[in-house]
């Protein structure tokens, strides 16, 4: 989410994956190839595991 601070833009993490909380570090790009209808857990080493519900 973009937040304007004067003339500057700051980006706030909305996915929870950023290592630079509360700011975005682009980690959300890991989610681009997720399959619809599936739930994933993202591990601290950057890998993901599909969660069986």
C-alpha positions in Angstrom: 0.0 0.0 0.0 1.4 3.4 -1.0 1.5 6.1 1.7 2.5 9.6 0.7 4.9 11.4 3.1 5.2 14.9 1.7 6.4 14.4 -1.8 7.8 11.0 -1.1 6.1 7.6 -1.4 6.5 4.9 1.2 5.3 1.4 0.6 3.7 -0.5 3.5 3.8 -4.4 3.3 0.3 -5.8 3.1 1.2 -9.5 2.5 3.2 -10.1 5.6 6.2 -11.6 3.8 8.6 -8.5 3.9 11.8 -8.8 5.9 11.7 -5.0 6.3 8.4 -4.7 8.2 6.3 -2.6 8.1 7.8 -1.6 4.7 7.6 -3.5 1.5 10.7 -5.2 0.2 9.1 -6.8 -2.9 8.7 -10.2 -1.2 5.1 -10.3 -2.4 6.5 -11.2 -5.9 6.9 -14.8 -4.5 3.1 -15.1 -4.6 2.7 -14.4 -8.4 2.6 -18.0 -9.4 0.3 -19.3 -6.7 -2.6 -21.4 -7.9 -6.2 -20.3 -7.3 -8.0 -22.3 -4.7 -4.8 -23.3 -2.8 -3.4 -22.0 0.5 0.3 -21.7 1.1 2.6 -21.2 4.0 5.8 -19.2 3.4 8.8 -20.5 5.3 11.5 -18.4 6.8 14.0 -19.7 4.2 11.8 -18.3 1.4 10.3 -21.6 0.3 6.6 -22.3 0.4 4.5 -25.3 1.3 0.9 -25.9 0.2 -1.4 -26.3 3.1 -4.0 -29.1 2.9 -7.3 -28.0 4.3 
